[in-house]
Amino acid sequence: MKVNKRILAQAVGGVSALAVVAIGCAAWYVYEPEIPKVQRPAKSSFDLATVARGEQLATVGDCIVCHTAPVGAPFAGARALPTPFGTLYSNNITSDEATGIGNWSEGAFKRAMKSGVARDGSHLYPALPYEHFTHVSDEDLQALYAFLMTRQAVSQKAPENELFPGLGSRPLLAGWKMLFLHQTNFQADKSKSEEWNRGKYLVDGLAHCGGCHTPRNLAGGEVTGHEFAGGVAEGWNAPPLDASNPSAANWTEDSAAQLSPNGL
Ligand code: HEC
Ligand code: HEC
């Protein structure tokens, strides 16, 4: 009996020690520091060619679609995004200091895009597709920053998110990221052409095609091994983009450019 008790005590002790370590690790991962505010950079401090490239990249990333309300100013946010977990509202990403990202440094912007962490250190919901944006190069993020910081500042605060009870806690997102956010830089495949690699870089990163066209699991993560097998976006079916596409007519390079099979 005595021995059993000792074994039990040891086991309990061991488990608690493990729990303390686990909580410690989790807290370390959950905690992200605030990045201090900066003076809003003067529009003239950005190079025009970089701003123009940022504009093209913002189009590829569809920033305006999620960050503009139906009758709102471009990039001023407050667009409702229904998700299986409740409704999220996009933020204002104009250069307004009080309600936008006017006093975010370039570093704070890059961290949001690559790690899904806001300037104040809180975790962002993956409705901002950072599991894809994380693959965008530093240079492209710099151009996007230059483009956004030279937009008209608009004062508009997004409404509070309306998530189901229990899901509104941002620290929980650290766990989601541990499972689904793979922060790797784009690796070119040397056996493929430059054009193919450029396409893959855009598709996997900024254009986040898989964000809608890859099925998701119950936790909202994209199912690995089923890339582009078809998904759902805001209640719309996003058809498969692989060979299983049920389209009766074959897609060609030209028809894909016009987004209609066989140019129909
Ligand atoms: C599919 C919709 C979607 C797209 C596309 C999208 N965003 Fe967002 N973004 C969001 C949502 C929703 C949030 C707020 C997330 C939250 O509240 O945690 C957000 C938050 C942000 C934030 C953090 C702002 C803050 O104040 O915390 C930045 C920066 C941002 N997005 C930049 C961009 C840029 C740049 C692009 C285009 C390259 C882009 N987003 C494309 C939905 C989107
Ligand atoms: C915000 C979600 C979303 C993103 C991101 C997205 N798509 Fe789609 N896509 C859709 C939806 C929804 C449809 C179906 C539209 C319809 O039914 O009219 C669609 C349709 C298509 C079709 C037509 C397929 C068919 O069989 O009719 C192609 C091709 C396509 N998308 C390619 C892409 C590519 C390439 C990217 C990345 C550059 C991309 N999509 C990014 C949601 C998305």
Tab-separated table of N, CA, C and O in Angstrom, residues 35 152 167:
chain	number	residue	atom	x	y	z
A	35	ILE	N	4.970	46.549	-30.191
A	35	ILE	CA	6.008	47.278	-30.932
A	35	ILE	C	5.641	48.765	-30.816
A	35	ILE	O	4.507	49.141	-31.135
A	152	GLN	N	-5.076	57.664	-48.594
A	152	GLN	CA	-5.820	58.663	-47.843
A	152	GLN	C	-6.135	58.135	-46.430
A	152	GLN	O	-6.654	57.028	-46.305
A	167	LEU	N	-14.820	31.621	-27.995
A	167	LEU	CA	-13.871	31.713	-29.102
A	167	LEU	C	-13.314	33.134	-29.249
A	167	LEU	O	-12.499	33.405	-30.118
